[in-house]
XYZ file of C-alpha atoms in Angstrom:
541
model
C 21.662 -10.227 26.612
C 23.039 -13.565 28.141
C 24.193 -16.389 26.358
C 20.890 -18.604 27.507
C 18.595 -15.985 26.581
C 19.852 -15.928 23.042
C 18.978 -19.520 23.041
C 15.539 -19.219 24.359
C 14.865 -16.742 21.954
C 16.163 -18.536 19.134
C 14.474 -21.522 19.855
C 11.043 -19.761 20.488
C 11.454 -17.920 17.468
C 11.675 -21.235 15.860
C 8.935 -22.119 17.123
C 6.633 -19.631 15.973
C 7.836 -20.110 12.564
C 6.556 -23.651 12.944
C 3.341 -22.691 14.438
C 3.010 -19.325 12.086
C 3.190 -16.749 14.748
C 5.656 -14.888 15.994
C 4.152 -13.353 19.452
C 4.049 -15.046 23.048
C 2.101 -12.464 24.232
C -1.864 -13.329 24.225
C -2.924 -10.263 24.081
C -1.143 -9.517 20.469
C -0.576 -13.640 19.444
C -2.361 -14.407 16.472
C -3.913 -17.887 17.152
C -6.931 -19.200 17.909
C -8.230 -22.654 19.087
C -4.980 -23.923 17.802
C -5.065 -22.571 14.374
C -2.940 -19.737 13.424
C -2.024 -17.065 10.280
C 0.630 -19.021 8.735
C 3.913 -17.311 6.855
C 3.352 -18.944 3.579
C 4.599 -15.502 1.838
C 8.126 -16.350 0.306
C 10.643 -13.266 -0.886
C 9.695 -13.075 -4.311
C 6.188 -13.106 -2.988
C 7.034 -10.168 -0.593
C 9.357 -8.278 -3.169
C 6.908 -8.864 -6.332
C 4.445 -6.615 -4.708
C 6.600 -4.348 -3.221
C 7.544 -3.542 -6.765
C 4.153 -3.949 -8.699
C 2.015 -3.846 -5.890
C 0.627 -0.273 -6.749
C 1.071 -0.091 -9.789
C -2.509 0.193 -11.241
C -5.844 2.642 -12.197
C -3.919 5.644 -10.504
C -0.908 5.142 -13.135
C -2.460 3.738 -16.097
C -5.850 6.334 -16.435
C -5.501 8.553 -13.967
C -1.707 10.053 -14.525
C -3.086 11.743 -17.508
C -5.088 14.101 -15.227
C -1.840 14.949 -13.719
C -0.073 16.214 -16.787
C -3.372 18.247 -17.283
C -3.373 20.369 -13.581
C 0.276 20.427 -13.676
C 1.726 20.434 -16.994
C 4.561 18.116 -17.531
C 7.061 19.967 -15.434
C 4.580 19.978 -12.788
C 3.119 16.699 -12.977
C 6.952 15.079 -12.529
C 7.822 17.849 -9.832
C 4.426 16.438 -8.018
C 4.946 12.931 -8.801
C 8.619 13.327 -7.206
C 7.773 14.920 -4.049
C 5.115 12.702 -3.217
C 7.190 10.137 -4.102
C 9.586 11.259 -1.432
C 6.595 11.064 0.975
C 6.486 7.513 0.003
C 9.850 6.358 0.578
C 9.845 8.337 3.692
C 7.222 6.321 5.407
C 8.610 2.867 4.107
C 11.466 3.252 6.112
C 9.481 4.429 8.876
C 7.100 1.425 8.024
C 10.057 -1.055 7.374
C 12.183 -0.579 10.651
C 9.242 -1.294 12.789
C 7.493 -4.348 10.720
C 10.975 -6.139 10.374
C 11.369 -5.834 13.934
C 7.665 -6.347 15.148
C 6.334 -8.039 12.051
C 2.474 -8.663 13.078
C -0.593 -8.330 10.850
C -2.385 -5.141 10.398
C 1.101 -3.437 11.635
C 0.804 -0.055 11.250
C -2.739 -0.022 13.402
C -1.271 -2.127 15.949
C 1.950 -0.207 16.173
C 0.151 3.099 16.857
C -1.926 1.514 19.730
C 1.366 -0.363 21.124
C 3.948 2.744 20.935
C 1.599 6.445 20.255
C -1.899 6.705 21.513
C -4.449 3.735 21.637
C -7.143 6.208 20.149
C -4.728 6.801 17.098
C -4.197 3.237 16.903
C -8.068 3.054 16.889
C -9.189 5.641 14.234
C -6.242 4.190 11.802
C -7.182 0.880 12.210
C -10.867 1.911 11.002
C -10.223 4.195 8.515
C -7.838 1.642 7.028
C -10.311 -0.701 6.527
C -13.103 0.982 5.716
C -10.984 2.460 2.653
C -10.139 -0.898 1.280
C -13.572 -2.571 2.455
C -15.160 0.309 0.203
C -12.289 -0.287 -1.922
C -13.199 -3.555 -3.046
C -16.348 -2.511 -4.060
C -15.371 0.495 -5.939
C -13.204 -2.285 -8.117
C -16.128 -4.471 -8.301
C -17.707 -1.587 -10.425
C -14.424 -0.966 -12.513
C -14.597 -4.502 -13.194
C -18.200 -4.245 -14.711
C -17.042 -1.352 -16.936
C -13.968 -2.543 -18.270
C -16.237 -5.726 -19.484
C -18.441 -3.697 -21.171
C -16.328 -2.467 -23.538
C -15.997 -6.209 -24.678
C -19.166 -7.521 -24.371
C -22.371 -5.422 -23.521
C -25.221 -7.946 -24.130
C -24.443 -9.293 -20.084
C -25.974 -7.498 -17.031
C -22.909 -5.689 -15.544
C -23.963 -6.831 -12.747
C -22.746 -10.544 -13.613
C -19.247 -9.506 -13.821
C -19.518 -7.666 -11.037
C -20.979 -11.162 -9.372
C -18.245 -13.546 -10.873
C -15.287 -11.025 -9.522
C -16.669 -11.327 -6.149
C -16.591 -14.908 -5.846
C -13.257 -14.895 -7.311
C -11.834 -12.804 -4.864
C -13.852 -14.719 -1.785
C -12.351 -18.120 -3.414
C -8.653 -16.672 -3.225
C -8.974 -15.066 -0.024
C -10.272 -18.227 1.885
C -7.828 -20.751 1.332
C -3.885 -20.630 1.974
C -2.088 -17.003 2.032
C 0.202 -18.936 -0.729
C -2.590 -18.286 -3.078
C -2.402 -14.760 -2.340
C 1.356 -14.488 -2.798
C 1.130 -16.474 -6.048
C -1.605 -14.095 -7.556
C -0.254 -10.862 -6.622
C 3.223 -12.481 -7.487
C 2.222 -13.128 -11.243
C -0.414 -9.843 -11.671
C 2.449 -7.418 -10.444
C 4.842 -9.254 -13.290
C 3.009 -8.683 -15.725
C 2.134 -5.000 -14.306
C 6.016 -4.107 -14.553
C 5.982 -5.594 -17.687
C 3.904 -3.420 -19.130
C 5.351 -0.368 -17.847
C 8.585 -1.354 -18.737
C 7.237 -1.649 -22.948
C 5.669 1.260 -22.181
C 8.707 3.256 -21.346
C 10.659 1.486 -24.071
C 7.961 2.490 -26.817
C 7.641 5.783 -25.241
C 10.983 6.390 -25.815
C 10.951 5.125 -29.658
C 7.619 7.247 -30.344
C 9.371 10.755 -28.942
C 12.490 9.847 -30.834
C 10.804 9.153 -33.969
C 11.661 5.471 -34.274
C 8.271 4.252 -34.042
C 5.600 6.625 -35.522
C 8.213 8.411 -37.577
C 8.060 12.129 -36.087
C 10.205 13.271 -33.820
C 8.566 15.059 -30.667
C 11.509 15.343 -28.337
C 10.713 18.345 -25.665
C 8.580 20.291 -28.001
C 5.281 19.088 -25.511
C 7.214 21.297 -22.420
C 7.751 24.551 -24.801
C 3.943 25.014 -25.353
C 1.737 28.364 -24.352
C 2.459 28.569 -20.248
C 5.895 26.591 -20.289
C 5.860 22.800 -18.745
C 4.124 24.633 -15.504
C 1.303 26.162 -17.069
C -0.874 26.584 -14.071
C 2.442 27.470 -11.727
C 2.021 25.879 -7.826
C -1.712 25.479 -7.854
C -1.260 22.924 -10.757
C 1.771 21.102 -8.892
C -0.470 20.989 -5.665
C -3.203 19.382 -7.486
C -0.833 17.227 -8.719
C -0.140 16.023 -5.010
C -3.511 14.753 -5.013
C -3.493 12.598 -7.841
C -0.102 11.438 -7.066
C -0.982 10.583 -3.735
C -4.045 8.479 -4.772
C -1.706 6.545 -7.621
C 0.370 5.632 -4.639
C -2.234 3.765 -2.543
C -1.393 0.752 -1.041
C 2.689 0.987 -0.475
C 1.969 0.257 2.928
C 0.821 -3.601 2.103
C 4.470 -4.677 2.446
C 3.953 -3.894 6.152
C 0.921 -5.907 6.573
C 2.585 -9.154 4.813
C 5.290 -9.128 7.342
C 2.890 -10.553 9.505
C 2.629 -13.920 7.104
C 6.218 -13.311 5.546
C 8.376 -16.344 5.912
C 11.361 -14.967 6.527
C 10.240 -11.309 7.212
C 13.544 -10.011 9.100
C 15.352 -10.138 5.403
C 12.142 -9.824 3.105
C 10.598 -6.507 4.651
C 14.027 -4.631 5.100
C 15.175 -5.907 1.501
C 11.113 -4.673 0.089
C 11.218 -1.534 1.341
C 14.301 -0.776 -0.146
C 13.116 -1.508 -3.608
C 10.763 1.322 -3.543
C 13.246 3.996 -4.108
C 13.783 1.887 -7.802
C 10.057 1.797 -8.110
C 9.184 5.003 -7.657
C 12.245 6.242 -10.359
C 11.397 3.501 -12.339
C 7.701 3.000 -12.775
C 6.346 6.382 -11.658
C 8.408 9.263 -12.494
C 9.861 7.707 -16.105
C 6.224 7.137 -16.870
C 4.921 10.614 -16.095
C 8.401 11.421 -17.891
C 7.352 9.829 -20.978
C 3.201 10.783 -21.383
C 4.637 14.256 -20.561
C 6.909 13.870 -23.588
C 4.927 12.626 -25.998
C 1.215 13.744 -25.300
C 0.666 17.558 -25.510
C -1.280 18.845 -21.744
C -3.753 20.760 -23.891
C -5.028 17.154 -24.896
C -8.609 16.786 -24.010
C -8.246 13.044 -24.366
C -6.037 13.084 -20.942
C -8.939 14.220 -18.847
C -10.981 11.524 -20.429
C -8.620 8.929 -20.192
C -9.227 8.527 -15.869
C -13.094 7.280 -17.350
C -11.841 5.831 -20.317
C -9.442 3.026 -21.117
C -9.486 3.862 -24.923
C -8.046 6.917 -24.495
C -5.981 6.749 -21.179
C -2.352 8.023 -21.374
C -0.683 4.947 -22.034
C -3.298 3.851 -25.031
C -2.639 7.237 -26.313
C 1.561 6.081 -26.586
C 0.628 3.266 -27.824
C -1.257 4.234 -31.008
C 0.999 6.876 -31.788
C 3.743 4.298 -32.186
C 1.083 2.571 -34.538
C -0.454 -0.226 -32.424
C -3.886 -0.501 -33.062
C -5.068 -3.208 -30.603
C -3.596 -0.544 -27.933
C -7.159 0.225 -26.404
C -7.940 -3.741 -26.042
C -4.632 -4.492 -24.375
C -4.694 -1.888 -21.925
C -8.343 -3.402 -21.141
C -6.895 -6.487 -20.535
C -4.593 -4.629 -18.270
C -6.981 -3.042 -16.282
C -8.940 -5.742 -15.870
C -6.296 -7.675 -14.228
C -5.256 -5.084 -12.659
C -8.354 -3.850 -10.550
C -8.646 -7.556 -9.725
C -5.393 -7.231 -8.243
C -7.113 -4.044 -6.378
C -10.094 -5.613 -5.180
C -7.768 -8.871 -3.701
C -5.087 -6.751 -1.939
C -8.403 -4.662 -0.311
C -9.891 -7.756 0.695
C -6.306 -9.093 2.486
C -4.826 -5.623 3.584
C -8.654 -5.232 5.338
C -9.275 -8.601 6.880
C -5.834 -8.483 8.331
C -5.898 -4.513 9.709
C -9.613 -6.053 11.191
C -8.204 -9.622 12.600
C -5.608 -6.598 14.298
C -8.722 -4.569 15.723
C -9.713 -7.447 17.572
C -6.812 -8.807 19.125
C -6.579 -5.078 20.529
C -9.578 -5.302 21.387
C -11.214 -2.416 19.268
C -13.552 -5.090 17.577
C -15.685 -8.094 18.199
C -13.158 -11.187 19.227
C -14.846 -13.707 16.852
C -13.150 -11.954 14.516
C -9.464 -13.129 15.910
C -11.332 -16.741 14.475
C -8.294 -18.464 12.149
C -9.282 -21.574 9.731
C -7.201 -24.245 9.398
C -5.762 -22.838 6.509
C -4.452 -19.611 8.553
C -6.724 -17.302 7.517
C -9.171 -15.118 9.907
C -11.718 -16.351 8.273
C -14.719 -13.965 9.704
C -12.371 -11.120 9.030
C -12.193 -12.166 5.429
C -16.164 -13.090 5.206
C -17.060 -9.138 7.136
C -15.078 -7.611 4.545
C -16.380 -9.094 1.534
C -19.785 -8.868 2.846
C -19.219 -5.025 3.662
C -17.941 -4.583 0.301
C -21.147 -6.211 -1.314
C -23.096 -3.642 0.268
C -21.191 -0.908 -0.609
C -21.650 -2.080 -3.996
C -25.150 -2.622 -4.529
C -24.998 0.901 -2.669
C -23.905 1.668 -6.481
C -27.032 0.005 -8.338
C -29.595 2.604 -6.477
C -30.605 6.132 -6.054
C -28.570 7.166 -8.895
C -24.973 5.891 -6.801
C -25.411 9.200 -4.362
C -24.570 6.490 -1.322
C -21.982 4.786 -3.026
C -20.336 8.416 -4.071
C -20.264 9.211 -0.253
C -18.815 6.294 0.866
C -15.755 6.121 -1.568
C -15.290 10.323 -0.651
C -15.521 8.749 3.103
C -12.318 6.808 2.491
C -10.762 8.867 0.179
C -8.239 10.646 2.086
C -7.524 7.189 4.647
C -4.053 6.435 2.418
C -2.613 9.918 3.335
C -3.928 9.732 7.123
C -2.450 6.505 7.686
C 0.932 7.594 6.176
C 0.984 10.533 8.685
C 0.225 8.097 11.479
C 2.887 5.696 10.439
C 5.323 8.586 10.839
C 4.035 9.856 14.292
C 3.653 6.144 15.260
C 7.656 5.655 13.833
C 9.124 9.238 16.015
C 7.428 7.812 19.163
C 9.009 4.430 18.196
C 12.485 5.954 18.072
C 11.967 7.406 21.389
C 11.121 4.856 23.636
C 13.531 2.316 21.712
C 16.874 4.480 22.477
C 15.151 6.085 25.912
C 15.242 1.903 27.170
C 18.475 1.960 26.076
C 18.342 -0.509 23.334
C 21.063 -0.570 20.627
C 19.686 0.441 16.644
C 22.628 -2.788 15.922
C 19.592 -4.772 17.056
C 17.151 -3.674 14.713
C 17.168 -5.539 11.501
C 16.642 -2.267 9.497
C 17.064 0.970 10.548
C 15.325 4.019 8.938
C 18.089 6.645 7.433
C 17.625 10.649 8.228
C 15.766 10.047 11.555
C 13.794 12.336 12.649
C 13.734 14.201 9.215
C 11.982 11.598 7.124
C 9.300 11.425 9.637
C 8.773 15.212 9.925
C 8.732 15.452 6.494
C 6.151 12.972 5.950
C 3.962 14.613 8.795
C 4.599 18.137 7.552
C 3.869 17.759 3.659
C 0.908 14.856 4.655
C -1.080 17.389 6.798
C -0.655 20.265 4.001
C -2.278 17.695 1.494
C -4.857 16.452 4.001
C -6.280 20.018 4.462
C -5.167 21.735 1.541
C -7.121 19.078 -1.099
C -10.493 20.694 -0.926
C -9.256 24.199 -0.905
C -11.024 24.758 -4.486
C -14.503 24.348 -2.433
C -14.122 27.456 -1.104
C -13.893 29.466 -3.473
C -17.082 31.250 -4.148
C -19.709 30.373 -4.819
C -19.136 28.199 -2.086
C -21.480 24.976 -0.767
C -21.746 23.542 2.107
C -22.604 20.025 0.569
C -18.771 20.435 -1.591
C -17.284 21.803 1.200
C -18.290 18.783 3.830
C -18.116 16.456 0.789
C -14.568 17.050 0.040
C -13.502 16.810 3.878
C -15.509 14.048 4.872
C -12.991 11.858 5.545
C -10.667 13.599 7.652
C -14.357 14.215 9.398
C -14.532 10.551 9.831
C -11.133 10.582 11.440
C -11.940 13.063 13.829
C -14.812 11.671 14.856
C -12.970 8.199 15.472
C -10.512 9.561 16.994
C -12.519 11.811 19.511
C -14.845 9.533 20.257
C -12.407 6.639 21.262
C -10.589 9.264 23.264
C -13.841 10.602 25.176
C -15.323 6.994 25.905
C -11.646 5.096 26.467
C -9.781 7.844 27.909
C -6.954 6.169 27.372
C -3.274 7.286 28.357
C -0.220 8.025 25.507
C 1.913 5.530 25.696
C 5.195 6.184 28.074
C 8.953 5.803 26.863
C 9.320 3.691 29.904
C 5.854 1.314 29.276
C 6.322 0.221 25.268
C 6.520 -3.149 24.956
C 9.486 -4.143 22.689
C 9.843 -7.849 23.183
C 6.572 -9.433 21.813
C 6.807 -10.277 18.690
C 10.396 -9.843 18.532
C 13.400 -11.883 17.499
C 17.484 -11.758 17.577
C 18.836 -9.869 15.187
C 21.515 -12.129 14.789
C 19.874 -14.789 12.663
C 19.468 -12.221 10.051
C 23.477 -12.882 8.907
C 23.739 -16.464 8.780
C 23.394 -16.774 5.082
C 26.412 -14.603 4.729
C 29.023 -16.746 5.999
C 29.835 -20.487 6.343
C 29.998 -23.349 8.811
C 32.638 -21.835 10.637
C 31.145 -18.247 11.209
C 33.757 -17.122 8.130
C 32.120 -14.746 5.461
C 31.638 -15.928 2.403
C 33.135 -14.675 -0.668
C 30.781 -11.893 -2.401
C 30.025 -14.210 -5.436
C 28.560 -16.936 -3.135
C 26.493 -14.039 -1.178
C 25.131 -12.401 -4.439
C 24.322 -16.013 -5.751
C 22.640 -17.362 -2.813
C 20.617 -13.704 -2.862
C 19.650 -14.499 -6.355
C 18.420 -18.230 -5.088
C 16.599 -16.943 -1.983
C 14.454 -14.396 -4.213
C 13.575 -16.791 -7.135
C 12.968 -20.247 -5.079
């Protein structure tokens, strides 16, 4: 690259960081009538929910269920394999989002680098899962009130959550950033007590009897139901971790997404240790898997596996707290579905896979009819709930409920093709600003152990006596896939993408502005204390 080219780049990239978008390219630029998505998402915005992001119903009520199918061996054997998965497809997700970082990546990437029809049926399914998402936490939200107060309509709560979640969602992304920022704190917070007082309560320090591993030495061992309970621990697992793949969608609105994404990404190896496998760890521990409380716990806050550590270390409020948790937390749910979806949609449209008013961007930088579509779908959905018993609304959520593993396979077919064309044009991985370790491994992994899941979930339908209504029930969303897919492909036709025709410049930036902050005026490095320091400054300000 010349010397004058490095300049123009630098200067347009800028630009766009003025302006709030990063492409040139009108066919992938995200403005419109001179209003644009604007990176208002600092680093601790970006690495907040990176780390707490997920962290929410699948952990706190439904983990229990884990230990149950899998026994506490095979609930953290699960847990860690999936969790693999995970970390496998953020560095797939990471490499290409700090280099291209766009809203609604993943979609777009597929369509710009795979297959357009791939790019087309993940795009959908991704927001039809969090569109239906939001009102599946609209519900939650109506429950968990309940157990407060029960002389107010559900419905009300249900009502007030909505608006709150339209209100955030329509102003500034900063508002966003600032809510997730603070919910995800005080997420890892809890988990963090939790593990502490998990620890006391199997020690004997708080609740005075010491458990220790006595819970993995009961009748059948800690894998009492041998693979079959570890596999249906894959499923549980993979619905707890749901969502990872926001980080890749905020690079589109990150300020500074050529450090944040790279340095987010890499913070879910400590998140999945962390806040995953040390909780299943510690409700393994200390909660026997002959416990009938741990199936009721995915229903029932009072009882869920961390209220159940809790009181046996003597805290009584245990059941409101984790409430209060909940509560917080599904709002956090229902506002990452509406932003994750009204993004992967604004992304649709500029590939032209849905209406163009829906490229519209307020003043504020939001896509404003992307935002309004989703909430609105999500409304429906929900009253969906309040009729004919909920049979509509229980076929819509099983319509989406496989869309997190399907778009984590895609990320890693999207990421191999990537690869390809990126070395085949003979571009240097020096120029990326993160590069994925273990290539093509990670990716094959991901693909290999994703598809087993995908197909293998419903395998318990067909066992006699077997229905057709379970059977297409259970596989109705990898039916909706197919269909997307197929259908785009018959009526489109379009090509796979060539090595030779991937577009690798739009969207794009020097690598070499990435470094500055490590050395000084005069291109020297700095001393490690001054890099550390100003690392420490650059996350907290």
């Amino acid at each position: 690259m010349s010397g004058n080219s490095i300049v123009k780049d630098e200067k347009a990239f800028a630009g766009t960081l003025d302006s709030g978008s990063v492409s040139d390219n009108d066919s992938h630029i995200q403005e419109t009538k001179n209003h644009s998505l604007q990176r208002g998402l600092k680093a601790r915005h970006i690495q907040m929910i990176a780390l707490g992001g997920t962290i929410g119903t699948g952990l706190f009520m439904a983990s229990g269920t884990a230990i149950v199918n899998g026994g506490p061996g095979g609930a953290l054997v699960g847990y860690s394999i999936v969790g693999i998965l995970v970390f496998c497809v953020m560095m797939s997700l990471g490499e290409m989002a700090a280099y291209i970082p766009v809203a609604g990546s993943f979609a777009h990437f597929a369509t710009r680098f795979a297959d357009p029809s791939l790019g087309f049926c993940v795009g959908w399914v991704y927001w039809a899962n969090w569109a239906v998402g939001v009102a599946v936490e609209l519900t939650g939200v109506a429950l968990i009130m309940e157990f407060w107060i029960t002389s107010v309509n559900s419905v009300v709560w249900s009502v007030i959550c909505l608006v709150i979640l339209v209100g955030i969602n329509v102003f500034a992304v900063k508002g966003f950033g600032e809510i997730e920022y603070w919910i995800s704190f005080i997420k890892i917070i809890t988990v963090v007590i939790f593990i502490i007082v998990g620890i006391c309560v199997n020690t004997g320090a708080a609740g005075g009897v010491n458990i220790g591993t006595s819970n993995f030495h009961l009748p059948g061992g800690a894998f009492p139901n041998g693979f079959l309970g570890v596999f249906n621990v894959f499923i549980t697992a993979a619905f707890s971790f749901n969502g990872v793949e926001i980080v890749g969608i905020t690079a589109g609105e990150s300020a500074d997404p050529h450090r944040t994404v790279p340095s987010a990404v890499k913070q879910v190896f400590w998140r999945i240790v962390l806040f995953y496998i040390l909780s299943i760890l510690i409700i393994g521990l200390n909660i026997p898997y002959t416990d009938p409380n741990l199936l009721r716990g995915k229903n029932d806050i009072s009882v869920s596996p961390f209220t159940l550590v809790f009181q046996k270390a003597g805290a009584a409020w245990a059941a409101d707290l984790m409430n209060a948790i909940i509560l917080i937390t599904m709002i956090s749910a229902g506002n990452s579905g509406v932003y994750s979806s009204s993004r992967t949609l604004l992304s649709l449209a500029n590939d032209g896979y849905a209406p163009r008013f829906f490229t519209r961007v307020n003043g504020w930088g939001i896509p404003i009819w992307s935002v309004l579509a989703t909430c609105f779908i999500g409304c429906l959905a929900f009253l969906t709930s309040l009729f004919g018993s909920g049979v509509v609304f229980t076929w819509l959520t099983r319509l989406t409920s496989l869309a997190g593993l399907i778009t984590w396979v895609s990320i890693s077919i999207t990421h191999i093709r990537f690869r390809q064309g990126y070395v085949f044009q003979g571009r240097s991985l020096t120029a990326l600003p993160f590069v994925a370790p273990l290539f093509p491994f990670c990716d094959i992994f991901v693909i290999v152990i994703g598809l087993i899941i995908i197909f293998g979930q419903g395998y318990s339908s067909f066992i006699a006596p077997i229905s057709g209504t379970t059977v297409v029930s259970t596989y109705i969303g990898l039916i909706l896939a197919v269909v997307l897919y197929g259908g785009h492909r018959l009526w489109k036709r379009p090509a796979f993408v060539k090595n030779a025709d991937m577009d690798f410049e739009t969207g794009t930036f020097p690598v070499m502005n990435i470094r500055e902050d490590d050395v000084d005026a005069k291109g020297e490095p700095l001393p490690m204390y001054k890099v550390i320091l100003k690392k420490i400054l650059h996350i907290i300000a």
